[in-house]
Amino acid sequence: MLKRFDELLLFIAANKTKEILKIVLVNVFIIGATAALTIFLKQMMIAFTGIIAIAIANYLIFNGYLDKKKAILDEREHEFIAMISYFQFFITNSYNVYQAFQSLIAYSSPWMEEQIQSLILEIDNDKSVKPFINFANKFKNNVAANVMMSIYQMVDEGGNGLHMYQFNSLFQQLSKAQQVELIDAKERSMGSISSLPLIGAGSITVLLTFGIISVMGDMINVL
């Protein structure tokens, strides 16, 4: 579990020491506030609420890390499609596959630049389809492998009409899949936002219930 947490922080380029300190401070603050309120108000229900608050706080923090990881992965997917679009432009302007990939470096993010340079190095040492498959495996879109296979076929056979048609068709599928994913993500985001008022209302209801029970208990003890 700790190893996975370390890998997650490393992936999103977060400072491990700072993040652990943040988690500790949040938990200590909630524990301290809960203990103080429990002692001052003499209501054990507050301790139960504090436990729930700690669980929710830690969940939100960890979920925030996962959201950052997903955002990075999504950004890489989008950049892959953008790079393939540039690749398409270079190929149609009489670049060969090797030249096209070299030209992509100028338009790439540091991460993508590293992957393309690694691909070029692998192509120099391995003339099989393996370097192209390795590159495609860095992305979650299933069409990416087919696109890279199509590009591999252009290495020896060139970008003739048949291969260009196949490549363009796969690229259109990739672009369409991205558009569908963006629409789905937007709908999920809107659904999450619309559920927030319900969650808030539910939390308030629970707290009010505990408060009423506590007050009634005090009244009974007085009587």
Tab-separated table of C-alpha atoms in Angstrom:
chain	number	residue	atom	x	y	z
A	1	MET	CA	0.000	0.000	0.000
A	2	LEU	CA	2.800	2.410	0.941
A	3	LYS	CA	4.689	1.452	-2.212
A	4	ARG	CA	1.660	2.272	-4.349
A	5	PHE	CA	1.285	5.585	-2.530
A	6	ASP	CA	4.955	6.421	-3.186
A	7	GLU	CA	4.558	5.499	-6.858
A	8	LEU	CA	1.469	7.694	-7.103
A	9	LEU	CA	3.256	10.714	-5.604
A	10	LEU	CA	6.226	10.110	-7.905
A	11	PHE	CA	3.956	9.906	-10.956
A	12	ILE	CA	2.254	13.236	-10.234
A	13	ALA	CA	5.620	14.798	-9.299
A	14	ALA	CA	4.469	15.632	-5.773
A	15	ASN	CA	6.889	16.236	-2.909
A	16	LYS	CA	6.480	13.210	-0.621
A	17	THR	CA	7.613	15.010	2.539
A	18	LYS	CA	5.253	17.948	1.986
A	19	GLU	CA	2.295	15.718	1.153
A	20	ILE	CA	2.780	13.508	4.217
A	21	LEU	CA	3.140	16.617	6.390
A	22	LYS	CA	-0.107	17.976	4.919
A	23	ILE	CA	-1.955	14.727	5.653
A	24	VAL	CA	-0.593	14.609	9.220
A	25	LEU	CA	-1.542	18.244	9.902
A	26	VAL	CA	-5.084	17.745	8.584
A	27	ASN	CA	-5.584	14.645	10.727
A	28	VAL	CA	-4.053	16.231	13.826
A	29	PHE	CA	-6.247	19.319	13.403
A	30	ILE	CA	-9.434	17.234	13.114
A	31	ILE	CA	-8.444	15.023	16.042
A	32	GLY	CA	-7.583	18.049	18.180
A	33	ALA	CA	-10.792	19.894	17.303
A	34	THR	CA	-12.869	16.767	17.936
A	35	ALA	CA	-11.218	16.099	21.294
A	36	ALA	CA	-11.656	19.722	22.396
A	37	LEU	CA	-15.324	19.819	21.422
A	38	THR	CA	-15.989	16.433	23.005
A	39	ILE	CA	-14.463	17.542	26.326
A	40	PHE	CA	-16.057	21.004	26.263
A	41	LEU	CA	-19.558	19.912	25.236
A	42	LYS	CA	-19.320	16.483	26.900
A	43	GLN	CA	-20.997	14.807	23.926
A	44	MET	CA	-19.569	11.492	22.708
A	45	MET	CA	-21.484	11.912	19.449
A	46	ILE	CA	-18.912	14.549	18.487
A	47	ALA	CA	-16.163	11.923	18.672
A	48	PHE	CA	-18.106	9.770	16.202
A	49	THR	CA	-18.513	12.786	13.909
A	50	GLY	CA	-14.758	13.401	14.174
A	51	ILE	CA	-14.017	9.866	12.997
A	52	ILE	CA	-16.253	10.403	9.982
A	53	ALA	CA	-14.548	13.753	9.291
A	54	ILE	CA	-11.101	12.108	9.350
A	55	ALA	CA	-12.236	9.402	6.937
A	56	ILE	CA	-13.765	11.957	4.558
A	57	ALA	CA	-10.699	14.245	4.711
A	58	ASN	CA	-8.266	11.413	3.926
A	59	TYR	CA	-10.507	10.148	1.140
A	60	LEU	CA	-10.642	13.608	-0.450
A	61	ILE	CA	-6.868	14.038	-0.218
A	62	PHE	CA	-6.129	10.632	-1.783
A	63	ASN	CA	-8.824	11.126	-4.393
A	64	GLY	CA	-7.164	14.435	-5.263
A	65	TYR	CA	-3.944	12.553	-6.073
A	66	LEU	CA	-5.867	10.122	-8.279
A	67	ASP	CA	-7.544	13.026	-10.089
A	68	LYS	CA	-4.123	14.551	-10.793
A	69	LYS	CA	-2.872	11.222	-12.138
A	70	LYS	CA	-5.918	10.878	-14.392
A	71	ALA	CA	-5.457	14.454	-15.640
A	72	ILE	CA	-1.828	13.681	-16.567
A	73	LEU	CA	-2.813	10.486	-18.387
A	74	ASP	CA	-5.621	12.262	-20.233
A	75	GLU	CA	-3.252	15.055	-21.239
A	76	ARG	CA	-0.838	12.486	-22.667
A	77	GLU	CA	-3.647	10.870	-24.639
A	78	HIS	CA	-4.623	14.231	-26.106
A	79	GLU	CA	-1.006	15.029	-26.953
A	80	PHE	CA	-0.624	11.680	-28.696
A	81	ILE	CA	-3.523	12.550	-30.979
A	82	ALA	CA	-2.031	15.991	-31.607
A	83	MET	CA	1.344	14.411	-32.439
A	84	ILE	CA	-0.274	11.974	-34.864
A	85	SER	CA	-1.968	14.928	-36.519
A	86	TYR	CA	1.440	16.589	-37.006
A	87	PHE	CA	2.855	13.251	-38.182
A	88	GLN	CA	0.098	13.066	-40.786
A	89	PHE	CA	1.078	16.532	-42.035
A	90	PHE	CA	4.755	15.602	-42.354
A	91	ILE	CA	4.012	12.320	-44.146
A	92	THR	CA	1.747	14.017	-46.691
A	93	ASN	CA	4.596	16.488	-47.333
A	94	SER	CA	6.996	13.725	-48.451
A	95	TYR	CA	8.737	13.111	-45.102
A	96	ASN	CA	9.616	9.501	-44.383
A	97	VAL	CA	8.586	7.931	-41.060
A	98	TYR	CA	11.969	8.510	-39.415
A	99	GLN	CA	12.094	12.169	-40.474
A	100	ALA	CA	8.496	12.709	-39.390
A	101	PHE	CA	9.184	11.438	-35.864
A	102	GLN	CA	12.313	13.556	-35.601
A	103	SER	CA	10.304	16.612	-36.646
A	104	LEU	CA	7.689	15.924	-33.953
A	105	ILE	CA	10.213	16.546	-31.164
A	106	ALA	CA	10.046	20.316	-31.693
A	107	TYR	CA	6.291	20.267	-30.946
A	108	SER	CA	6.369	17.867	-27.989
A	109	SER	CA	6.150	18.239	-24.232
A	110	PRO	CA	9.225	17.077	-22.258
A	111	TRP	CA	7.537	13.736	-21.518
A	112	MET	CA	6.482	13.142	-25.137
A	113	GLU	CA	9.901	14.246	-26.390
A	114	GLU	CA	11.495	11.592	-24.193
A	115	GLN	CA	9.138	8.906	-25.538
A	116	ILE	CA	9.737	9.869	-29.186
A	117	GLN	CA	13.507	9.932	-28.727
A	118	SER	CA	13.282	6.518	-27.090
A	119	LEU	CA	11.212	5.285	-30.055
A	120	ILE	CA	13.755	6.608	-32.562
A	121	LEU	CA	16.588	4.933	-30.639
A	122	GLU	CA	14.691	1.630	-30.578
A	123	ILE	CA	13.997	1.883	-34.315
A	124	ASP	CA	17.749	2.308	-34.909
A	125	ASN	CA	18.445	-0.910	-33.000
A	126	ASP	CA	15.368	-2.957	-33.849
A	127	LYS	CA	13.776	-2.979	-37.306
A	128	SER	CA	10.792	-5.046	-36.171
A	129	VAL	CA	7.373	-3.765	-35.126
A	130	LYS	CA	8.325	-4.012	-31.436
A	131	PRO	CA	9.459	-0.348	-30.975
A	132	PHE	CA	6.142	0.857	-32.378
A	133	ILE	CA	4.136	-1.449	-30.115
A	134	ASN	CA	6.183	-0.347	-27.091
A	135	PHE	CA	5.383	3.255	-27.923
A	136	ALA	CA	1.667	2.511	-28.336
A	137	ASN	CA	1.583	0.710	-24.972
A	138	LYS	CA	2.331	3.998	-23.233
A	139	PHE	CA	-1.230	5.092	-24.053
A	140	LYS	CA	-4.532	3.602	-22.918
A	141	ASN	CA	-6.413	4.117	-26.201
A	142	ASN	CA	-6.723	0.758	-27.976
A	143	VAL	CA	-6.631	2.406	-31.399
A	144	ALA	CA	-3.104	3.691	-30.674
A	145	ALA	CA	-1.628	0.235	-31.321
A	146	ASN	CA	-3.372	0.018	-34.704
A	147	VAL	CA	-2.170	3.512	-35.623
A	148	MET	CA	1.432	2.633	-34.759
A	149	MET	CA	1.143	-0.652	-36.690
A	150	SER	CA	-0.025	1.326	-39.704
A	151	ILE	CA	2.946	3.684	-39.327
A	152	TYR	CA	5.298	0.691	-39.097
A	153	GLN	CA	4.009	-0.553	-42.446
A	154	MET	CA	5.054	2.782	-43.965
A	155	VAL	CA	8.690	2.290	-42.930
A	156	ASP	CA	9.577	-0.201	-45.660
A	157	GLU	CA	6.637	0.168	-48.025
A	158	GLY	CA	6.304	3.949	-47.926
A	159	GLY	CA	3.228	6.124	-47.610
A	160	ASN	CA	1.434	4.888	-50.701
A	161	GLY	CA	-2.277	5.417	-51.277
A	162	LEU	CA	-3.399	2.243	-49.487
A	163	HIS	CA	-1.303	2.803	-46.370
A	164	MET	CA	-2.237	6.487	-46.188
A	165	TYR	CA	-5.905	5.592	-46.458
A	166	GLN	CA	-5.552	3.026	-43.672
A	167	PHE	CA	-3.603	5.479	-41.514
A	168	ASN	CA	-6.117	8.302	-42.076
A	169	SER	CA	-9.011	5.978	-41.246
A	170	LEU	CA	-7.397	4.897	-37.968
A	171	PHE	CA	-6.548	8.481	-37.094
A	172	GLN	CA	-10.180	9.482	-37.602
A	173	GLN	CA	-11.240	6.652	-35.256
A	174	LEU	CA	-8.757	7.894	-32.673
A	175	SER	CA	-10.022	11.471	-32.927
A	176	LYS	CA	-13.637	10.339	-32.698
A	177	ALA	CA	-12.874	8.204	-29.633
A	178	GLN	CA	-11.291	11.236	-27.978
A	179	GLN	CA	-14.345	13.390	-28.696
A	180	VAL	CA	-16.651	10.750	-27.207
A	181	GLU	CA	-14.419	10.499	-24.129
A	182	LEU	CA	-14.454	14.280	-23.655
A	183	ILE	CA	-18.263	14.335	-23.852
A	184	ASP	CA	-18.537	11.462	-21.348
A	185	ALA	CA	-16.099	13.191	-18.994
A	186	LYS	CA	-18.129	16.398	-19.204
A	187	GLU	CA	-21.344	14.540	-18.410
A	188	ARG	CA	-19.710	12.762	-15.438
A	189	SER	CA	-18.400	16.082	-14.169
A	190	MET	CA	-21.840	17.674	-14.393
A	191	GLY	CA	-23.346	14.677	-12.606
A	192	SER	CA	-20.836	14.996	-9.776
A	193	ILE	CA	-21.530	18.708	-9.402
A	194	SER	CA	-25.293	18.168	-9.304
A	195	SER	CA	-24.886	15.573	-6.531
A	196	LEU	CA	-22.934	17.913	-4.236
A	197	PRO	CA	-26.046	19.686	-2.854
A	198	LEU	CA	-27.572	16.305	-1.998
A	199	ILE	CA	-24.396	15.211	-0.191
A	200	GLY	CA	-24.305	18.508	1.691
A	201	ALA	CA	-27.961	18.228	2.658
A	202	GLY	CA	-27.441	14.665	3.826
A	203	SER	CA	-24.449	15.653	5.967
A	204	ILE	CA	-26.391	18.515	7.557
A	205	THR	CA	-29.309	16.173	8.262
A	206	VAL	CA	-27.025	13.675	10.016
A	207	LEU	CA	-25.418	16.383	12.133
A	208	LEU	CA	-28.804	17.863	13.072
A	209	THR	CA	-30.067	14.419	14.047
A	210	PHE	CA	-27.087	13.883	16.330
A	211	GLY	CA	-27.630	17.358	17.813
A	212	ILE	CA	-31.310	16.733	18.497
A	213	ILE	CA	-30.564	13.355	20.087
A	214	SER	CA	-27.924	14.956	22.298
A	215	VAL	CA	-30.255	17.781	23.384
A	216	MET	CA	-33.067	15.332	24.143
A	217	GLY	CA	-30.642	13.236	26.176
A	218	ASP	CA	-29.630	16.263	28.222
A	219	MET	CA	-33.293	17.174	28.818
A	220	ILE	CA	-34.086	13.656	30.006
A	221	ASN	CA	-31.121	13.708	32.391
A	222	VAL	CA	-32.270	17.063	33.830
A	223	LEU	CA	-35.826	15.784	34.354
